[in-house]
């Protein structure tokens, strides 16, 4: 077992709470608990808590299942020890409600790290939690929930974190040490806004098309029609980023989005999973956010706006 040796806020082991312990939150919780951190997963369902607390958390890979027994599950942040680090991983539509509910239980010395998809999450969280306690990031690790207490690990990619003002701070290094010490690859960036926007544009190009067509990422990348739509969606997003002065992490976001779709060929996009499971999607914080910011700045993004409306209609049909 690797050990979290970092003396985080003067306490060993560091206390980590995961708010939004779905597939991704469970993966981070499992790794951090194995790394020696005291991890509490905040879950929604009784069967999830019972499975984790009685039998541990199983991360399934192609070669079998590894069970992690050091993390515990609760239903509300009030049931957790005062965290040194709060991983904020709720779905986009739940951001404001979750931040408001968590705010009274977040101590002044706690760092909140949001690894959520989409745009505007930090701004929503900072309406309830002081902005100086928040750092942001993106994760390229993926997984799918199979059943309570069991997650299929799709792949372990880098976690990229940074301060919103681009400064390099001691707390940023401490959080990176915790994540890296758990065995997950981690990078610190002075351009975290660029990383967030780059990933959002990729998601905007892939996710709604997958939800509308029921196609895997690989099949989207293989079809001429979807390739053309992916390029148009990504190019519109890049225009908005340029308008806002955001420096993307790629010179060709459309080609980058296509490469991501090809490299994750067997994946079913998260928005497709949401539709198939009759859950609200994150369309408002992805394509919807791009279209809204564009219009405020005097730009038009007709395809992002149209596809946002199509997903809204699809949600209405799947949620009724």
PDB file of C-alpha atoms in Angstrom:
ATOM      1  CA  UNK A   1       0.000   0.000   0.000  1.00  0.00           C
ATOM      2  CA  UNK A   2       1.274   3.458  -0.847  1.00  0.00           C
ATOM      3  CA  UNK A   3       0.994   5.914   2.012  1.00  0.00           C
ATOM      4  CA  UNK A   4      -0.215   9.512   2.008  1.00  0.00           C
ATOM      5  CA  UNK A   5       2.758  11.050   3.785  1.00  0.00           C
ATOM      6  CA  UNK A   6       1.628  14.636   3.344  1.00  0.00           C
ATOM      7  CA  UNK A   7       0.883  16.409   6.608  1.00  0.00           C
ATOM      8  CA  UNK A   8      -2.294  18.012   5.305  1.00  0.00           C
ATOM      9  CA  UNK A   9      -3.464  20.846   7.581  1.00  0.00           C
ATOM     10  CA  UNK A  10      -1.441  19.311  10.391  1.00  0.00           C
ATOM     11  CA  UNK A  11      -3.284  16.000  10.532  1.00  0.00           C
ATOM     12  CA  UNK A  12      -2.445  12.443   9.541  1.00  0.00           C
ATOM     13  CA  UNK A  13      -4.096  10.798   7.783  1.00  0.00           C
ATOM     14  CA  UNK A  14      -5.647  13.525   5.622  1.00  0.00           C
ATOM     15  CA  UNK A  15      -9.443  13.472   5.708  1.00  0.00           C
ATOM     16  CA  UNK A  16     -11.019  13.388   2.244  1.00  0.00           C
ATOM     17  CA  UNK A  17     -14.749  13.561   1.554  1.00  0.00           C
ATOM     18  CA  UNK A  18     -16.169  12.808  -1.892  1.00  0.00           C
ATOM     19  CA  UNK A  19     -19.420  14.627  -2.657  1.00  0.00           C
ATOM     20  CA  UNK A  20     -20.976  12.966  -5.670  1.00  0.00           C
ATOM     21  CA  UNK A  21     -19.633   9.452  -5.247  1.00  0.00           C
ATOM     22  CA  UNK A  22     -20.824   8.033  -8.542  1.00  0.00           C
ATOM     23  CA  UNK A  23     -18.497   6.059 -10.790  1.00  0.00           C
ATOM     24  CA  UNK A  24     -15.739   8.673 -10.932  1.00  0.00           C
ATOM     25  CA  UNK A  25     -16.054   9.663  -7.287  1.00  0.00           C
ATOM     26  CA  UNK A  26     -15.880   6.022  -6.265  1.00  0.00           C
ATOM     27  CA  UNK A  27     -12.680   5.544  -8.261  1.00  0.00           C
ATOM     28  CA  UNK A  28     -10.995   8.510  -6.596  1.00  0.00           C
ATOM     29  CA  UNK A  29     -12.266   7.423  -3.196  1.00  0.00           C
ATOM     30  CA  UNK A  30     -10.922   3.912  -3.667  1.00  0.00           C
ATOM     31  CA  UNK A  31      -7.476   5.059  -4.760  1.00  0.00           C
ATOM     32  CA  UNK A  32      -7.165   7.724  -2.049  1.00  0.00           C
ATOM     33  CA  UNK A  33      -8.237   5.278   0.658  1.00  0.00           C
ATOM     34  CA  UNK A  34      -5.673   2.767  -0.549  1.00  0.00           C
ATOM     35  CA  UNK A  35      -3.111   5.564  -0.442  1.00  0.00           C
ATOM     36  CA  UNK A  36      -3.695   6.005   3.274  1.00  0.00           C
ATOM     37  CA  UNK A  37      -6.186   8.872   3.335  1.00  0.00           C
ATOM     38  CA  UNK A  38      -9.299   8.706   5.526  1.00  0.00           C
ATOM     39  CA  UNK A  39     -12.000   8.696   2.845  1.00  0.00           C
ATOM     40  CA  UNK A  40     -15.735   9.189   3.223  1.00  0.00           C
ATOM     41  CA  UNK A  41     -17.982   8.721   0.209  1.00  0.00           C
ATOM     42  CA  UNK A  42     -21.228  10.694   0.250  1.00  0.00           C
ATOM     43  CA  UNK A  43     -23.815   8.622  -1.615  1.00  0.00           C
ATOM     44  CA  UNK A  44     -27.529   8.970  -2.331  1.00  0.00           C
ATOM     45  CA  UNK A  45     -28.873   5.440  -2.066  1.00  0.00           C
ATOM     46  CA  UNK A  46     -29.156   3.131   0.929  1.00  0.00           C
ATOM     47  CA  UNK A  47     -28.157   0.096  -1.131  1.00  0.00           C
ATOM     48  CA  UNK A  48     -24.961   1.880  -2.215  1.00  0.00           C
ATOM     49  CA  UNK A  49     -23.966   2.694   1.364  1.00  0.00           C
ATOM     50  CA  UNK A  50     -24.805  -0.798   2.558  1.00  0.00           C
ATOM     51  CA  UNK A  51     -22.768  -2.446  -0.208  1.00  0.00           C
ATOM     52  CA  UNK A  52     -19.691  -0.275   0.393  1.00  0.00           C
ATOM     53  CA  UNK A  53     -19.794  -0.424   4.193  1.00  0.00           C
ATOM     54  CA  UNK A  54     -20.388  -4.167   4.358  1.00  0.00           C
ATOM     55  CA  UNK A  55     -18.336  -5.510   1.469  1.00  0.00           C
ATOM     56  CA  UNK A  56     -16.086  -2.706   0.285  1.00  0.00           C
ATOM     57  CA  UNK A  57     -15.881  -0.952  -3.060  1.00  0.00           C
ATOM     58  CA  UNK A  58     -15.027  -3.105  -6.080  1.00  0.00           C
ATOM     59  CA  UNK A  59     -13.203  -1.610  -9.059  1.00  0.00           C
ATOM     60  CA  UNK A  60     -13.537  -4.074 -11.910  1.00  0.00           C
ATOM     61  CA  UNK A  61     -10.967  -4.275 -14.676  1.00  0.00           C
ATOM     62  CA  UNK A  62     -10.576  -6.629 -17.616  1.00  0.00           C
ATOM     63  CA  UNK A  63      -8.387  -8.892 -15.495  1.00  0.00           C
ATOM     64  CA  UNK A  64     -10.685  -9.056 -12.473  1.00  0.00           C
ATOM     65  CA  UNK A  65     -12.010  -7.052  -9.548  1.00  0.00           C
ATOM     66  CA  UNK A  66     -10.047  -5.373  -6.763  1.00  0.00           C
ATOM     67  CA  UNK A  67     -11.961  -4.577  -3.588  1.00  0.00           C
ATOM     68  CA  UNK A  68     -11.144  -1.521  -1.478  1.00  0.00           C
ATOM     69  CA  UNK A  69     -12.357  -1.725   2.120  1.00  0.00           C
ATOM     70  CA  UNK A  70     -10.921   1.391   3.751  1.00  0.00           C
ATOM     71  CA  UNK A  71     -13.492   3.942   2.510  1.00  0.00           C
ATOM     72  CA  UNK A  72     -16.854   4.300   4.223  1.00  0.00           C
ATOM     73  CA  UNK A  73     -20.113   5.630   2.828  1.00  0.00           C
ATOM     74  CA  UNK A  74     -22.617   8.078   4.353  1.00  0.00           C
ATOM     75  CA  UNK A  75     -25.632  10.002   3.078  1.00  0.00           C
ATOM     76  CA  UNK A  76     -24.724  13.592   3.960  1.00  0.00           C
ATOM     77  CA  UNK A  77     -21.607  15.670   4.473  1.00  0.00           C
ATOM     78  CA  UNK A  78     -22.732  16.352   8.051  1.00  0.00           C
ATOM     79  CA  UNK A  79     -21.907  12.690   8.793  1.00  0.00           C
ATOM     80  CA  UNK A  80     -18.292  13.009   7.670  1.00  0.00           C
ATOM     81  CA  UNK A  81     -15.259  14.082   9.714  1.00  0.00           C
ATOM     82  CA  UNK A  82     -14.389  17.727   8.937  1.00  0.00           C
ATOM     83  CA  UNK A  83     -12.570  17.285   5.622  1.00  0.00           C
ATOM     84  CA  UNK A  84      -9.155  18.618   4.705  1.00  0.00           C
ATOM     85  CA  UNK A  85     -10.065  18.027   1.064  1.00  0.00           C
ATOM     86  CA  UNK A  86     -13.553  17.869  -0.445  1.00  0.00           C
ATOM     87  CA  UNK A  87     -13.766  16.335  -3.907  1.00  0.00           C
ATOM     88  CA  UNK A  88     -16.813  17.876  -5.570  1.00  0.00           C
ATOM     89  CA  UNK A  89     -18.093  15.530  -8.289  1.00  0.00           C
ATOM     90  CA  UNK A  90     -21.864  15.968  -8.481  1.00  0.00           C
ATOM     91  CA  UNK A  91     -23.525  16.180 -11.885  1.00  0.00           C
ATOM     92  CA  UNK A  92     -23.857  19.640 -13.395  1.00  0.00           C
ATOM     93  CA  UNK A  93     -27.608  20.062 -12.744  1.00  0.00           C
ATOM     94  CA  UNK A  94     -27.045  19.380  -9.026  1.00  0.00           C
ATOM     95  CA  UNK A  95     -24.147  21.796  -8.494  1.00  0.00           C
ATOM     96  CA  UNK A  96     -25.930  24.719  -6.837  1.00  0.00           C
ATOM     97  CA  UNK A  97     -28.090  22.564  -4.560  1.00  0.00           C
ATOM     98  CA  UNK A  98     -25.137  20.421  -3.501  1.00  0.00           C
ATOM     99  CA  UNK A  99     -22.916  23.432  -2.802  1.00  0.00           C
ATOM    100  CA  UNK A 100     -25.625  25.121  -0.743  1.00  0.00           C
ATOM    101  CA  UNK A 101     -26.190  21.968   1.296  1.00  0.00           C
ATOM    102  CA  UNK A 102     -22.487  21.388   1.885  1.00  0.00           C
ATOM    103  CA  UNK A 103     -21.501  24.948   2.751  1.00  0.00           C
ATOM    104  CA  UNK A 104     -22.324  24.850   6.501  1.00  0.00           C
ATOM    105  CA  UNK A 105     -20.131  21.770   6.977  1.00  0.00           C
ATOM    106  CA  UNK A 106     -16.993  22.881   5.137  1.00  0.00           C
ATOM    107  CA  UNK A 107     -14.360  24.160   7.578  1.00  0.00           C
ATOM    108  CA  UNK A 108     -12.332  27.259   6.781  1.00  0.00           C
ATOM    109  CA  UNK A 109      -9.183  25.194   6.227  1.00  0.00           C
ATOM    110  CA  UNK A 110     -10.786  22.787   3.752  1.00  0.00           C
ATOM    111  CA  UNK A 111      -9.847  22.871   0.076  1.00  0.00           C
ATOM    112  CA  UNK A 112     -12.637  22.066  -2.372  1.00  0.00           C
ATOM    113  CA  UNK A 113     -11.530  20.499  -5.659  1.00  0.00           C
ATOM    114  CA  UNK A 114     -14.116  20.328  -8.428  1.00  0.00           C
ATOM    115  CA  UNK A 115     -13.425  17.836 -11.213  1.00  0.00           C
ATOM    116  CA  UNK A 116     -16.868  18.208 -12.774  1.00  0.00           C
ATOM    117  CA  UNK A 117     -17.540  18.254 -16.485  1.00  0.00           C
ATOM    118  CA  UNK A 118     -18.669  21.411 -18.183  1.00  0.00           C
ATOM    119  CA  UNK A 119     -18.439  25.156 -17.705  1.00  0.00           C
ATOM    120  CA  UNK A 120     -19.503  27.484 -14.902  1.00  0.00           C
ATOM    121  CA  UNK A 121     -19.218  25.017 -12.020  1.00  0.00           C
ATOM    122  CA  UNK A 122     -16.711  27.071 -10.021  1.00  0.00           C
ATOM    123  CA  UNK A 123     -18.924  30.129 -10.376  1.00  0.00           C
ATOM    124  CA  UNK A 124     -21.970  28.222  -9.110  1.00  0.00           C
ATOM    125  CA  UNK A 125     -20.088  26.706  -6.176  1.00  0.00           C
ATOM    126  CA  UNK A 126     -18.600  30.075  -5.174  1.00  0.00           C
ATOM    127  CA  UNK A 127     -22.096  31.473  -4.652  1.00  0.00           C
ATOM    128  CA  UNK A 128     -22.196  29.362  -1.468  1.00  0.00           C
ATOM    129  CA  UNK A 129     -18.568  28.533  -0.620  1.00  0.00           C
ATOM    130  CA  UNK A 130     -15.749  31.125  -0.526  1.00  0.00           C
ATOM    131  CA  UNK A 131     -13.947  31.230  -3.848  1.00  0.00           C
ATOM    132  CA  UNK A 132     -10.551  31.246  -2.138  1.00  0.00           C
ATOM    133  CA  UNK A 133     -11.232  27.685  -0.912  1.00  0.00           C
ATOM    134  CA  UNK A 134     -11.907  26.339  -4.428  1.00  0.00           C
ATOM    135  CA  UNK A 135      -9.489  24.862  -6.932  1.00  0.00           C
ATOM    136  CA  UNK A 136     -10.517  23.275 -10.202  1.00  0.00           C
ATOM    137  CA  UNK A 137      -9.451  20.485 -12.456  1.00  0.00           C
ATOM    138  CA  UNK A 138     -10.312  17.970 -15.121  1.00  0.00           C
ATOM    139  CA  UNK A 139     -10.074  14.209 -14.963  1.00  0.00           C
ATOM    140  CA  UNK A 140      -9.321  11.817 -17.786  1.00  0.00           C
ATOM    141  CA  UNK A 141     -10.050   8.762 -15.668  1.00  0.00           C
ATOM    142  CA  UNK A 142     -13.329   7.053 -16.484  1.00  0.00           C
ATOM    143  CA  UNK A 143     -15.638   4.377 -15.230  1.00  0.00           C
ATOM    144  CA  UNK A 144     -19.173   3.037 -15.295  1.00  0.00           C
ATOM    145  CA  UNK A 145     -21.283   2.026 -12.302  1.00  0.00           C
ATOM    146  CA  UNK A 146     -22.284  -1.628 -12.654  1.00  0.00           C
ATOM    147  CA  UNK A 147     -24.231  -2.106  -9.430  1.00  0.00           C
ATOM    148  CA  UNK A 148     -24.099  -0.816  -5.833  1.00  0.00           C
ATOM    149  CA  UNK A 149     -20.517  -0.986  -4.635  1.00  0.00           C
ATOM    150  CA  UNK A 150     -19.088  -1.992  -8.029  1.00  0.00           C
ATOM    151  CA  UNK A 151     -17.596   0.175 -10.784  1.00  0.00           C
ATOM    152  CA  UNK A 152     -16.061  -0.827 -14.106  1.00  0.00           C
ATOM    153  CA  UNK A 153     -12.786   1.078 -14.459  1.00  0.00           C
ATOM    154  CA  UNK A 154     -12.627   2.333 -18.029  1.00  0.00           C
ATOM    155  CA  UNK A 155      -9.112   3.696 -17.849  1.00  0.00           C
ATOM    156  CA  UNK A 156      -6.832   5.754 -15.621  1.00  0.00           C
ATOM    157  CA  UNK A 157      -5.798   9.044 -17.193  1.00  0.00           C
ATOM    158  CA  UNK A 158      -4.278  12.212 -15.775  1.00  0.00           C
ATOM    159  CA  UNK A 159      -5.941  14.486 -13.264  1.00  0.00           C
ATOM    160  CA  UNK A 160      -5.013  18.091 -14.087  1.00  0.00           C
ATOM    161  CA  UNK A 161      -5.550  20.700 -11.361  1.00  0.00           C
ATOM    162  CA  UNK A 162      -4.912  24.414 -10.973  1.00  0.00           C
ATOM    163  CA  UNK A 163      -5.830  27.636  -9.252  1.00  0.00           C
ATOM    164  CA  UNK A 164      -8.384  29.724 -11.092  1.00  0.00           C
ATOM    165  CA  UNK A 165      -6.014  32.718 -10.956  1.00  0.00           C
ATOM    166  CA  UNK A 166      -3.183  30.597 -12.426  1.00  0.00           C
ATOM    167  CA  UNK A 167      -0.965  30.955  -9.333  1.00  0.00           C
ATOM    168  CA  UNK A 168       1.202  28.121  -8.050  1.00  0.00           C
ATOM    169  CA  UNK A 169       0.313  27.670  -4.382  1.00  0.00           C
ATOM    170  CA  UNK A 170       1.347  25.356  -1.535  1.00  0.00           C
ATOM    171  CA  UNK A 171      -2.175  23.937  -1.243  1.00  0.00           C
ATOM    172  CA  UNK A 172      -2.160  23.057  -4.937  1.00  0.00           C
ATOM    173  CA  UNK A 173       1.021  21.084  -4.422  1.00  0.00           C
ATOM    174  CA  UNK A 174      -0.446  19.385  -1.340  1.00  0.00           C
ATOM    175  CA  UNK A 175      -3.538  18.264  -3.250  1.00  0.00           C
ATOM    176  CA  UNK A 176      -1.347  17.010  -6.105  1.00  0.00           C
ATOM    177  CA  UNK A 177       0.714  15.032  -3.574  1.00  0.00           C
ATOM    178  CA  UNK A 178      -2.420  13.402  -2.183  1.00  0.00           C
ATOM    179  CA  UNK A 179      -3.694  12.396  -5.612  1.00  0.00           C
ATOM    180  CA  UNK A 180      -0.297  11.322  -6.902  1.00  0.00           C
ATOM    181  CA  UNK A 181       0.466   9.450  -3.693  1.00  0.00           C
ATOM    182  CA  UNK A 182      -2.646   7.350  -4.236  1.00  0.00           C
ATOM    183  CA  UNK A 183      -1.329   6.038  -7.542  1.00  0.00           C
ATOM    184  CA  UNK A 184      -3.350   8.287  -9.852  1.00  0.00           C
ATOM    185  CA  UNK A 185      -1.349  10.368 -12.356  1.00  0.00           C
ATOM    186  CA  UNK A 186      -1.634  14.098 -11.643  1.00  0.00           C
ATOM    187  CA  UNK A 187      -0.437  17.336 -13.228  1.00  0.00           C
ATOM    188  CA  UNK A 188      -0.497  20.950 -12.052  1.00  0.00           C
ATOM    189  CA  UNK A 189      -1.379  23.562 -14.655  1.00  0.00           C
ATOM    190  CA  UNK A 190      -1.164  27.354 -14.793  1.00  0.00           C
ATOM    191  CA  UNK A 191      -3.876  27.263 -17.489  1.00  0.00           C
ATOM    192  CA  UNK A 192      -6.651  25.309 -15.799  1.00  0.00           C
ATOM    193  CA  UNK A 193      -9.302  27.411 -17.543  1.00  0.00           C
ATOM    194  CA  UNK A 194      -7.845  26.269 -20.844  1.00  0.00           C
ATOM    195  CA  UNK A 195      -8.004  22.632 -19.764  1.00  0.00           C
ATOM    196  CA  UNK A 196     -11.604  22.999 -18.571  1.00  0.00           C
ATOM    197  CA  UNK A 197     -12.650  24.608 -21.846  1.00  0.00           C
ATOM    198  CA  UNK A 198     -10.761  22.096 -23.969  1.00  0.00           C
ATOM    199  CA  UNK A 199     -12.483  19.181 -22.272  1.00  0.00           C
ATOM    200  CA  UNK A 200     -15.864  20.957 -22.422  1.00  0.00           C
ATOM    201  CA  UNK A 201     -15.494  21.450 -26.176  1.00  0.00           C
ATOM    202  CA  UNK A 202     -14.622  17.775 -26.614  1.00  0.00           C
ATOM    203  CA  UNK A 203     -17.680  16.802 -24.565  1.00  0.00           C
ATOM    204  CA  UNK A 204     -19.827  19.236 -26.555  1.00  0.00           C
ATOM    205  CA  UNK A 205     -18.729  17.593 -29.794  1.00  0.00           C
ATOM    206  CA  UNK A 206     -19.255  13.985 -28.678  1.00  0.00           C
ATOM    207  CA  UNK A 207     -21.795  13.644 -25.877  1.00  0.00           C
ATOM    208  CA  UNK A 208     -24.996  15.069 -27.389  1.00  0.00           C
ATOM    209  CA  UNK A 209     -24.451  13.265 -30.684  1.00  0.00           C
ATOM    210  CA  UNK A 210     -24.045   9.995 -28.796  1.00  0.00           C
ATOM    211  CA  UNK A 211     -27.193  10.684 -26.786  1.00  0.00           C
ATOM    212  CA  UNK A 212     -29.216  11.473 -29.908  1.00  0.00           C
ATOM    213  CA  UNK A 213     -27.965   8.596 -32.050  1.00  0.00           C
ATOM    214  CA  UNK A 214     -27.241   5.893 -29.407  1.00  0.00           C
ATOM    215  CA  UNK A 215     -23.871   5.377 -31.128  1.00  0.00           C
ATOM    216  CA  UNK A 216     -20.635   4.545 -29.315  1.00  0.00           C
ATOM    217  CA  UNK A 217     -17.766   7.024 -29.531  1.00  0.00           C
ATOM    218  CA  UNK A 218     -16.024   4.855 -32.099  1.00  0.00           C
ATOM    219  CA  UNK A 219     -19.043   4.633 -34.382  1.00  0.00           C
ATOM    220  CA  UNK A 220     -19.466   8.417 -34.180  1.00  0.00           C
ATOM    221  CA  UNK A 221     -15.861   8.820 -35.278  1.00  0.00           C
ATOM    222  CA  UNK A 222     -16.405   6.403 -38.173  1.00  0.00           C
ATOM    223  CA  UNK A 223     -19.480   8.093 -39.704  1.00  0.00           C
ATOM    224  CA  UNK A 224     -19.034  10.976 -42.128  1.00  0.00           C
ATOM    225  CA  UNK A 225     -22.181  12.743 -40.932  1.00  0.00           C
ATOM    226  CA  UNK A 226     -21.258  12.674 -37.246  1.00  0.00           C
ATOM    227  CA  UNK A 227     -17.639  13.642 -37.994  1.00  0.00           C
ATOM    228  CA  UNK A 228     -18.914  16.727 -39.793  1.00  0.00           C
ATOM    229  CA  UNK A 229     -21.225  17.639 -36.902  1.00  0.00           C
ATOM    230  CA  UNK A 230     -18.471  17.054 -34.352  1.00  0.00           C
ATOM    231  CA  UNK A 231     -16.195  19.432 -36.215  1.00  0.00           C
ATOM    232  CA  UNK A 232     -18.850  22.149 -36.416  1.00  0.00           C
ATOM    233  CA  UNK A 233     -19.718  21.840 -32.717  1.00  0.00           C
ATOM    234  CA  UNK A 234     -16.056  22.019 -31.715  1.00  0.00           C
ATOM    235  CA  UNK A 235     -15.299  24.965 -33.985  1.00  0.00           C
ATOM    236  CA  UNK A 236     -18.196  26.949 -32.527  1.00  0.00           C
ATOM    237  CA  UNK A 237     -16.932  26.225 -29.019  1.00  0.00           C
ATOM    238  CA  UNK A 238     -13.418  27.310 -29.964  1.00  0.00           C
ATOM    239  CA  UNK A 239     -14.759  30.609 -31.293  1.00  0.00           C
ATOM    240  CA  UNK A 240     -16.409  31.315 -27.944  1.00  0.00           C
ATOM    241  CA  UNK A 241     -13.238  30.422 -26.050  1.00  0.00           C
ATOM    242  CA  UNK A 242     -11.261  32.792 -28.282  1.00  0.00           C
ATOM    243  CA  UNK A 243     -13.795  35.563 -27.690  1.00  0.00           C
ATOM    244  CA  UNK A 244     -13.322  35.131 -23.928  1.00  0.00           C
ATOM    245  CA  UNK A 245      -9.536  35.063 -24.138  1.00  0.00           C
ATOM    246  CA  UNK A 246      -9.282  31.399 -23.138  1.00  0.00           C
ATOM    247  CA  UNK A 247      -6.112  29.654 -24.320  1.00  0.00           C
ATOM    248  CA  UNK A 248      -7.091  26.128 -25.290  1.00  0.00           C
ATOM    249  CA  UNK A 249      -4.733  23.182 -24.827  1.00  0.00           C
ATOM    250  CA  UNK A 250      -4.906  22.283 -28.520  1.00  0.00           C
ATOM    251  CA  UNK A 251      -4.547  24.262 -31.746  1.00  0.00           C
ATOM    252  CA  UNK A 252      -7.234  22.177 -33.473  1.00  0.00           C
ATOM    253  CA  UNK A 253     -10.063  21.301 -31.037  1.00  0.00           C
ATOM    254  CA  UNK A 254     -12.121  19.655 -33.773  1.00  0.00           C
ATOM    255  CA  UNK A 255      -9.332  17.218 -34.662  1.00  0.00           C
ATOM    256  CA  UNK A 256      -8.675  16.690 -30.962  1.00  0.00           C
ATOM    257  CA  UNK A 257     -12.333  15.820 -30.298  1.00  0.00           C
ATOM    258  CA  UNK A 258     -12.289  13.339 -33.171  1.00  0.00           C
ATOM    259  CA  UNK A 259      -9.104  11.755 -31.812  1.00  0.00           C
ATOM    260  CA  UNK A 260     -10.691  11.403 -28.370  1.00  0.00           C
ATOM    261  CA  UNK A 261     -13.723   9.690 -29.917  1.00  0.00           C
ATOM    262  CA  UNK A 262     -11.464   7.294 -31.816  1.00  0.00           C
ATOM    263  CA  UNK A 263      -9.294   6.541 -28.761  1.00  0.00           C
ATOM    264  CA  UNK A 264     -12.364   5.793 -26.617  1.00  0.00           C
ATOM    265  CA  UNK A 265     -14.101   3.842 -29.344  1.00  0.00           C
ATOM    266  CA  UNK A 266     -15.917   1.318 -27.153  1.00  0.00           C
ATOM    267  CA  UNK A 267     -17.163   3.937 -24.673  1.00  0.00           C
ATOM    268  CA  UNK A 268     -20.764   4.997 -24.365  1.00  0.00           C
ATOM    269  CA  UNK A 269     -20.728   8.718 -23.621  1.00  0.00           C
ATOM    270  CA  UNK A 270     -22.004   9.807 -20.208  1.00  0.00           C
ATOM    271  CA  UNK A 271     -24.845  11.789 -21.761  1.00  0.00           C
ATOM    272  CA  UNK A 272     -26.034   8.675 -23.572  1.00  0.00           C
ATOM    273  CA  UNK A 273     -25.882   6.737 -20.292  1.00  0.00           C
ATOM    274  CA  UNK A 274     -27.954   9.479 -18.650  1.00  0.00           C
ATOM    275  CA  UNK A 275     -30.637   9.304 -21.336  1.00  0.00           C
ATOM    276  CA  UNK A 276     -30.762   5.501 -21.268  1.00  0.00           C
ATOM    277  CA  UNK A 277     -31.167   5.609 -17.476  1.00  0.00           C
ATOM    278  CA  UNK A 278     -33.761   8.415 -17.540  1.00  0.00           C
ATOM    279  CA  UNK A 279     -31.470  10.879 -15.753  1.00  0.00           C
ATOM    280  CA  UNK A 280     -31.032  14.596 -16.346  1.00  0.00           C
ATOM    281  CA  UNK A 281     -28.009  15.292 -18.549  1.00  0.00           C
ATOM    282  CA  UNK A 282     -25.273  17.912 -18.250  1.00  0.00           C
ATOM    283  CA  UNK A 283     -26.279  19.604 -21.502  1.00  0.00           C
ATOM    284  CA  UNK A 284     -26.810  22.987 -19.810  1.00  0.00           C
ATOM    285  CA  UNK A 285     -23.215  23.166 -18.558  1.00  0.00           C
ATOM    286  CA  UNK A 286     -21.737  21.954 -21.850  1.00  0.00           C
ATOM    287  CA  UNK A 287     -23.402  22.952 -25.150  1.00  0.00           C
ATOM    288  CA  UNK A 288     -25.947  25.117 -23.365  1.00  0.00           C
ATOM    289  CA  UNK A 289     -23.202  27.081 -21.604  1.00  0.00           C
ATOM    290  CA  UNK A 290     -21.295  27.554 -24.857  1.00  0.00           C
ATOM    291  CA  UNK A 291     -24.418  28.889 -26.596  1.00  0.00           C
ATOM    292  CA  UNK A 292     -25.316  31.188 -23.699  1.00  0.00           C
ATOM    293  CA  UNK A 293     -21.838  32.691 -23.388  1.00  0.00           C
ATOM    294  CA  UNK A 294     -21.667  33.154 -27.138  1.00  0.00           C
ATOM    295  CA  UNK A 295     -24.932  35.077 -27.269  1.00  0.00           C
ATOM    296  CA  UNK A 296     -23.891  37.306 -24.351  1.00  0.00           C
ATOM    297  CA  UNK A 297     -20.760  38.215 -26.299  1.00  0.00           C
ATOM    298  CA  UNK A 298     -22.578  38.847 -29.560  1.00  0.00           C
ATOM    299  CA  UNK A 299     -21.647  35.559 -31.232  1.00  0.00           C
ATOM    300  CA  UNK A 300     -23.976  32.982 -32.686  1.00  0.00           C
ATOM    301  CA  UNK A 301     -23.446  29.243 -32.214  1.00  0.00           C
ATOM    302  CA  UNK A 302     -26.443  27.845 -34.084  1.00  0.00           C
ATOM    303  CA  UNK A 303     -25.483  24.185 -33.932  1.00  0.00           C
ATOM    304  CA  UNK A 304     -24.688  24.200 -30.208  1.00  0.00           C
ATOM    305  CA  UNK A 305     -27.934  26.043 -29.542  1.00  0.00           C
ATOM    306  CA  UNK A 306     -29.955  23.647 -31.703  1.00  0.00           C
ATOM    307  CA  UNK A 307     -28.430  20.521 -30.226  1.00  0.00           C
ATOM    308  CA  UNK A 308     -29.048  21.871 -26.708  1.00  0.00           C
ATOM    309  CA  UNK A 309     -32.730  22.178 -27.564  1.00  0.00           C
ATOM    310  CA  UNK A 310     -32.775  18.660 -29.014  1.00  0.00           C
ATOM    311  CA  UNK A 311     -31.290  17.178 -25.838  1.00  0.00           C
ATOM    312  CA  UNK A 312     -33.754  19.165 -23.719  1.00  0.00           C
ATOM    313  CA  UNK A 313     -36.573  17.590 -25.726  1.00  0.00           C
ATOM    314  CA  UNK A 314     -34.972  14.147 -25.386  1.00  0.00           C
ATOM    315  CA  UNK A 315     -34.785  14.644 -21.624  1.00  0.00           C
ATOM    316  CA  UNK A 316     -38.474  15.492 -21.509  1.00  0.00           C
ATOM    317  CA  UNK A 317     -39.337  12.260 -23.313  1.00  0.00           C
ATOM    318  CA  UNK A 318     -37.015  10.091 -21.183  1.00  0.00           C
ATOM    319  CA  UNK A 319     -37.920  11.645 -17.825  1.00  0.00           C
ATOM    320  CA  UNK A 320     -41.706  11.375 -18.257  1.00  0.00           C
TER     321      UNK A 320
END
